[in-house]
Tab-separated table of C-alpha atoms and ligand atoms in Angstrom:
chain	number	residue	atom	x	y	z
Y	28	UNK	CA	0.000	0.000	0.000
Y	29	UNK	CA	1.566	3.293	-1.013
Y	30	UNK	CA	0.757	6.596	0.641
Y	31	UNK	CA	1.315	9.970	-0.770
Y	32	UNK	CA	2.576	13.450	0.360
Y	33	UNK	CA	2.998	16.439	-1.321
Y	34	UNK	CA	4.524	19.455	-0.683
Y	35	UNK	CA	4.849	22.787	-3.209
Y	36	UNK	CA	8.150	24.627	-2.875
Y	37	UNK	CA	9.886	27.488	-4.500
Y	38	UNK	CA	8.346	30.625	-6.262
Y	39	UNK	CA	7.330	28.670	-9.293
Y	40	UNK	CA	4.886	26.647	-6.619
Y	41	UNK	CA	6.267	22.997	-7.608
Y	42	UNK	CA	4.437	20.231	-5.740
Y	43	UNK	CA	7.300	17.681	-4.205
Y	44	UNK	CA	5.717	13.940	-3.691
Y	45	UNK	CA	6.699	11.332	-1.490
Y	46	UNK	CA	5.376	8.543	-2.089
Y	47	UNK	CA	5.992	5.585	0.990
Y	48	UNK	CA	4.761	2.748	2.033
Y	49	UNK	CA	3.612	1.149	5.496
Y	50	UNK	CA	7.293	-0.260	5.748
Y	51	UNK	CA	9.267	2.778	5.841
Y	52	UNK	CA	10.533	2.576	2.114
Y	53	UNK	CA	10.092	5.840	0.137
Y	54	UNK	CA	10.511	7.467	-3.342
Y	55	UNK	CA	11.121	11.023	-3.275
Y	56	UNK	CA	9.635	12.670	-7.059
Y	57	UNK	CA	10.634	16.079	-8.360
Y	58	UNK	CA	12.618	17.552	-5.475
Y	59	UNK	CA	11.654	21.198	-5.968
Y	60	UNK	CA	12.700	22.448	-2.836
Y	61	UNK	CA	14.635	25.889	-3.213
Y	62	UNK	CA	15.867	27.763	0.133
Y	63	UNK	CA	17.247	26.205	2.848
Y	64	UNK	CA	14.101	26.255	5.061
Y	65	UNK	CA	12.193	23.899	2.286
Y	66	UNK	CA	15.123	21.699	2.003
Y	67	UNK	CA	14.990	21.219	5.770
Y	68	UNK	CA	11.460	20.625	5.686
Y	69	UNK	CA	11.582	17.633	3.355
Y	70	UNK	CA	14.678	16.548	5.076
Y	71	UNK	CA	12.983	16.551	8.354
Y	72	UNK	CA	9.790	14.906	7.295
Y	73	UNK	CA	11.701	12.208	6.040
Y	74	UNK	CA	13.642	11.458	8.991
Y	75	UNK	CA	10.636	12.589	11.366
Y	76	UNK	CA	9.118	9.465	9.773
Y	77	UNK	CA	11.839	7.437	9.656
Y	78	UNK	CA	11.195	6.626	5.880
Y	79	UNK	CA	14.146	5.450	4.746
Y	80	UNK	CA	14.285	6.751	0.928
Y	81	UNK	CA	14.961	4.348	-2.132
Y	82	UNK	CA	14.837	6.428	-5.662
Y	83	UNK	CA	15.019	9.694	-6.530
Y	84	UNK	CA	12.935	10.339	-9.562
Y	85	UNK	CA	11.755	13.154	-11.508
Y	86	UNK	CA	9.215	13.591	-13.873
Y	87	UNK	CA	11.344	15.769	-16.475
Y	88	UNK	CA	14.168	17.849	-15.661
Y	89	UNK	CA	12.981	21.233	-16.232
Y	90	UNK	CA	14.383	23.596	-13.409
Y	91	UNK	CA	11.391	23.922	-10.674
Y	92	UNK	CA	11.582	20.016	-10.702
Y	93	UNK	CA	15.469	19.798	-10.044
Y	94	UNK	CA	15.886	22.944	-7.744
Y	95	UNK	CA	16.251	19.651	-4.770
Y	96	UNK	CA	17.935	16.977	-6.714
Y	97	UNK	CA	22.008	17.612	-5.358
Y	98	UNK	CA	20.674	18.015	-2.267
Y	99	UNK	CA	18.318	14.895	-1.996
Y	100	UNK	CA	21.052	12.636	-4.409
Y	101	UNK	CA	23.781	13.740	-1.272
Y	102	UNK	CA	21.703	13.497	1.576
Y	103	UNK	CA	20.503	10.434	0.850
Y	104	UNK	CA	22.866	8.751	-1.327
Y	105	UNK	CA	20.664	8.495	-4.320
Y	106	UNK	CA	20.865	8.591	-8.236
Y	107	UNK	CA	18.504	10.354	-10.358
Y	108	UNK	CA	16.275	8.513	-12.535
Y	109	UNK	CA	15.350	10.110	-15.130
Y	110	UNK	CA	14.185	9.363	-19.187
Y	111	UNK	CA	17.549	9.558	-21.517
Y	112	UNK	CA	15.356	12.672	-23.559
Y	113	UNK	CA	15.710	14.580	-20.326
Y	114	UNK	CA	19.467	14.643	-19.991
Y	115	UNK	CA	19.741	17.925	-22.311
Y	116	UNK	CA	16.992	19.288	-20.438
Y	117	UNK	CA	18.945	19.225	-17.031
Y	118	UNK	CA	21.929	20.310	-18.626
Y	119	UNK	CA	19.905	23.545	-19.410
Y	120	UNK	CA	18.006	23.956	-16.318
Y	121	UNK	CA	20.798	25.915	-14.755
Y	122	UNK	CA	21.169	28.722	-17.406
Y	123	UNK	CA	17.154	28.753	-17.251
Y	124	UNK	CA	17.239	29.383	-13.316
Y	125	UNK	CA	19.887	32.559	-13.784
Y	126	UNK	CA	17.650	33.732	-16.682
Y	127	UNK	CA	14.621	33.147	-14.259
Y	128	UNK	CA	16.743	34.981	-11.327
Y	129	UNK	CA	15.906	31.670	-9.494
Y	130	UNK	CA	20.163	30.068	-9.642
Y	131	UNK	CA	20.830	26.750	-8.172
Y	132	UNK	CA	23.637	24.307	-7.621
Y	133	UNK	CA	22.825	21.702	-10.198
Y	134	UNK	CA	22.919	17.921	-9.737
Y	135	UNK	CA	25.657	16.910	-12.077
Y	136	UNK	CA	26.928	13.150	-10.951
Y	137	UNK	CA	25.742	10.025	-12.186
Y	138	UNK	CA	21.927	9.376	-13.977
Y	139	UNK	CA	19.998	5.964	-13.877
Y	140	UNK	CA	17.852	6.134	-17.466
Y	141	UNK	CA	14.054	4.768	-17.466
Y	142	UNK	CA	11.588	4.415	-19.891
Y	143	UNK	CA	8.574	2.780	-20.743
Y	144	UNK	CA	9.990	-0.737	-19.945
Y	145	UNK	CA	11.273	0.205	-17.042
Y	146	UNK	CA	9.598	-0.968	-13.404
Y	147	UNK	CA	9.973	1.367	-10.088
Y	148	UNK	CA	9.800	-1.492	-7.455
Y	149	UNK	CA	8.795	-0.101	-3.951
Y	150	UNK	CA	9.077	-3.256	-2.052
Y	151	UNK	CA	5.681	-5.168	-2.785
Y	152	UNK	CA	4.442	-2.237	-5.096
Y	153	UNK	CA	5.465	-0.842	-8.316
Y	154	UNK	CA	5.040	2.118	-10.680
Y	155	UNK	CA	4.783	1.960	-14.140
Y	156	UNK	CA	6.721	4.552	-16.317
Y	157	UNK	CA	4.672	6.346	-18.850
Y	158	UNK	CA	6.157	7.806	-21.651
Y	159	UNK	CA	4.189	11.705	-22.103
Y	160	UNK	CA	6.218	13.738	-24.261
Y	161	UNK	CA	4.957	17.414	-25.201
Y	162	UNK	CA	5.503	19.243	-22.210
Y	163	UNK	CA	9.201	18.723	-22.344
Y	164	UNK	CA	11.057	15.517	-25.039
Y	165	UNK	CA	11.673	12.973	-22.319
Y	166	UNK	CA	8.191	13.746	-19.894
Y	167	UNK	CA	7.097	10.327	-17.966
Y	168	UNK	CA	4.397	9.701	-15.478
Y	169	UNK	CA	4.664	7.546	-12.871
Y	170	UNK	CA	1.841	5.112	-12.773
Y	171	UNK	CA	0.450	2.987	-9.506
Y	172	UNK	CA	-1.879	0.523	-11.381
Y	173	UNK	CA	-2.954	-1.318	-8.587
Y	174	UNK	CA	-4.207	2.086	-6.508
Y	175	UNK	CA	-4.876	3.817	-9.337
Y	176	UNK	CA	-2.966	6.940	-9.123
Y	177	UNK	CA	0.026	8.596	-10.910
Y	178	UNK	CA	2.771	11.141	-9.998
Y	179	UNK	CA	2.204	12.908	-13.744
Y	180	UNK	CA	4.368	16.261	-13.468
Y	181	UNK	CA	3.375	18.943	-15.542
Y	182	UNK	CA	1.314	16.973	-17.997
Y	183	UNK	CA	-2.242	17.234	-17.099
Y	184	UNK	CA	-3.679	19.922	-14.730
Y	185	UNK	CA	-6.930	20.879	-13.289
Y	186	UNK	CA	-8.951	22.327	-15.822
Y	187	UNK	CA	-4.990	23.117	-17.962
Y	188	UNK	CA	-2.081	20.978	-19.587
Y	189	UNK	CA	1.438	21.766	-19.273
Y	190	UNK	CA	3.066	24.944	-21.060
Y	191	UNK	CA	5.048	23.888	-24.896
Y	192	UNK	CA	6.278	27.016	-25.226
Y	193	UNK	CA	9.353	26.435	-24.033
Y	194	UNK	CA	12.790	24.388	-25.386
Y	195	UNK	CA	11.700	21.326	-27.404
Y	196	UNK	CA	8.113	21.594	-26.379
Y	197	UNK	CA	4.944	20.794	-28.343
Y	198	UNK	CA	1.484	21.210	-28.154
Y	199	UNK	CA	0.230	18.362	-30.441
Y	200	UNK	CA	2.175	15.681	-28.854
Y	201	UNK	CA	1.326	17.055	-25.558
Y	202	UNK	CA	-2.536	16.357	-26.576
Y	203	UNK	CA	-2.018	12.827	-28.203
Y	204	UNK	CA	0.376	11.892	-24.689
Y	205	UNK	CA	-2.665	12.923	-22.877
Y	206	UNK	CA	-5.244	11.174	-25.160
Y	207	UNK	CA	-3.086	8.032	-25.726
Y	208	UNK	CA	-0.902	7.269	-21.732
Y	209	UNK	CA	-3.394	8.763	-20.118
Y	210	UNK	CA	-7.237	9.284	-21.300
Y	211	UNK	CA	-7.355	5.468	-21.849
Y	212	UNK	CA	-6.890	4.953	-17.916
Y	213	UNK	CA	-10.154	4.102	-15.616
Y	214	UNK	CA	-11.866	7.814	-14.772
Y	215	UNK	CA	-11.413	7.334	-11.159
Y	216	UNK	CA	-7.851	7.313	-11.566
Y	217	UNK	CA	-6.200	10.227	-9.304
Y	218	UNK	CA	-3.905	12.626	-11.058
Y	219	UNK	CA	-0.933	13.932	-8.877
Y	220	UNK	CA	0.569	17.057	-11.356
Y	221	UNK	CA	3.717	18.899	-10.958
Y	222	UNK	CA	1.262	22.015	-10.084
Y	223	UNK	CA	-2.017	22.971	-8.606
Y	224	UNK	CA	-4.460	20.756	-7.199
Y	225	UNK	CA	-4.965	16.784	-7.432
Y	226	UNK	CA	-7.427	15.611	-9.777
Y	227	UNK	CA	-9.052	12.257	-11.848
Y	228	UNK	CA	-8.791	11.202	-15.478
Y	229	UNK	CA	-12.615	11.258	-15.312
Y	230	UNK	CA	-12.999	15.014	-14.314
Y	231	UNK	CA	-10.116	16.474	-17.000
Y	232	UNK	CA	-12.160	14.302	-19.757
Y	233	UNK	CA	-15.779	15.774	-18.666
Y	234	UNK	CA	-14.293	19.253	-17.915
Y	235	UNK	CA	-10.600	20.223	-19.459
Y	236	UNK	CA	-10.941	22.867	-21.688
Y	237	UNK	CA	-8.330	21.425	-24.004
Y	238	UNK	CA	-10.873	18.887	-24.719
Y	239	UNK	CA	-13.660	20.313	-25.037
T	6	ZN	ZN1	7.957	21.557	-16.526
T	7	ZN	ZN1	6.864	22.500	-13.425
């Protein structure tokens, strides 16, 4: 049984997920924490709860979802995982944060690459990777089958889709990611984005104005 937190850190309001499980183990998804004071704060949940953290994964690289990955890869001995499209992206996130006025202290050590066949094994659970490019070239959701949730990052929103006006974005395979990875999953299945508020498949097909 997984369990999920969220937090939203930095100005760009990122939400930060753990996602645990009733034995302690923990994935830690799009470390977005900026200052010091959020950096503590996911620090000290984690060790408040004595999770004991497994993966670090992100969603895509771009720089609001990275802001926490150095810190998180060296205080907990992790490697990124991340798709092999998002390497150039995290490359460029630090020249985006100085043109943002938002600088950082980029993660630049080793990378784990997943894709589509790839399995995120959380003791007895697992997440599927879905491959949602659009947003940004190497975008993936991570998808609990079995509960019937995913950690999507900025994908699908409440009532919005993710932004493809930026490097290597697109708008018309953001739409057919949507349609195809994630439309074709049960309605009731709970949407965790990289912004804003928690929603369902079923609600962004009734009321998204992007389909509509
Ligand atoms: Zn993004
Ligand atoms: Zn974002």
């Amino acid at each position: 049984m997984l369990f999920v937190k969220q937090f939203t850190f930095s100005p760009i309001q990122e939400n930060t997920y753990i996602v645990y499980n009733d034995k302690g183990s923990c994935c830690i998804i799009d470390p977005g924490c900026y200052s010091l004071i959020e950096r503590n704060q996911l620090k000290g949940y984690i060790l408040s709860s004595g999770l004991a953290p497994k993966y670090l994964l992100n969603t895509h690289c771009h720089l609001d979802h990275v802001f926490g990955n150095k810190f998180i890869a060296e205080t907990f001995d992790l490697i990124p995982h991340i798709h092999p499209e998002e390497e150039q992206m995290l490359m460029l996130a630090p020249l985006s944060g100085t043109r943002w006025g938002l600088p950082f202290d980029n993660y630049e050590g080793k990378l784990v690459f997943i894709n589509k066949h790839s399995v995120i094994e959380l003791d007895d659970d697992r997440f599927e990777i879905l491959e949602t490019p659009g947003h940004s070239p190497g975008s993936i959701c991570f998808y609990c089958r079995e509960q019937g949730f995913m950690i999507s990052g900025d994908v699908l929103f409440e009532d919005s889709i993710g932004r493809t006006d930026l490097p290597m974005g697109d708008h018309a395979t953001l739409l057919r990611s949507i349609q195809t990875q994630l439309f074709t999953k049960p309605d009731e299945t709970i949407i965790h984005p990289g912004h804003g508020r928690s929603t369902t498949i079923g609600r962004e097909k009734q009321f998204n104005p992007f389909f509509n």
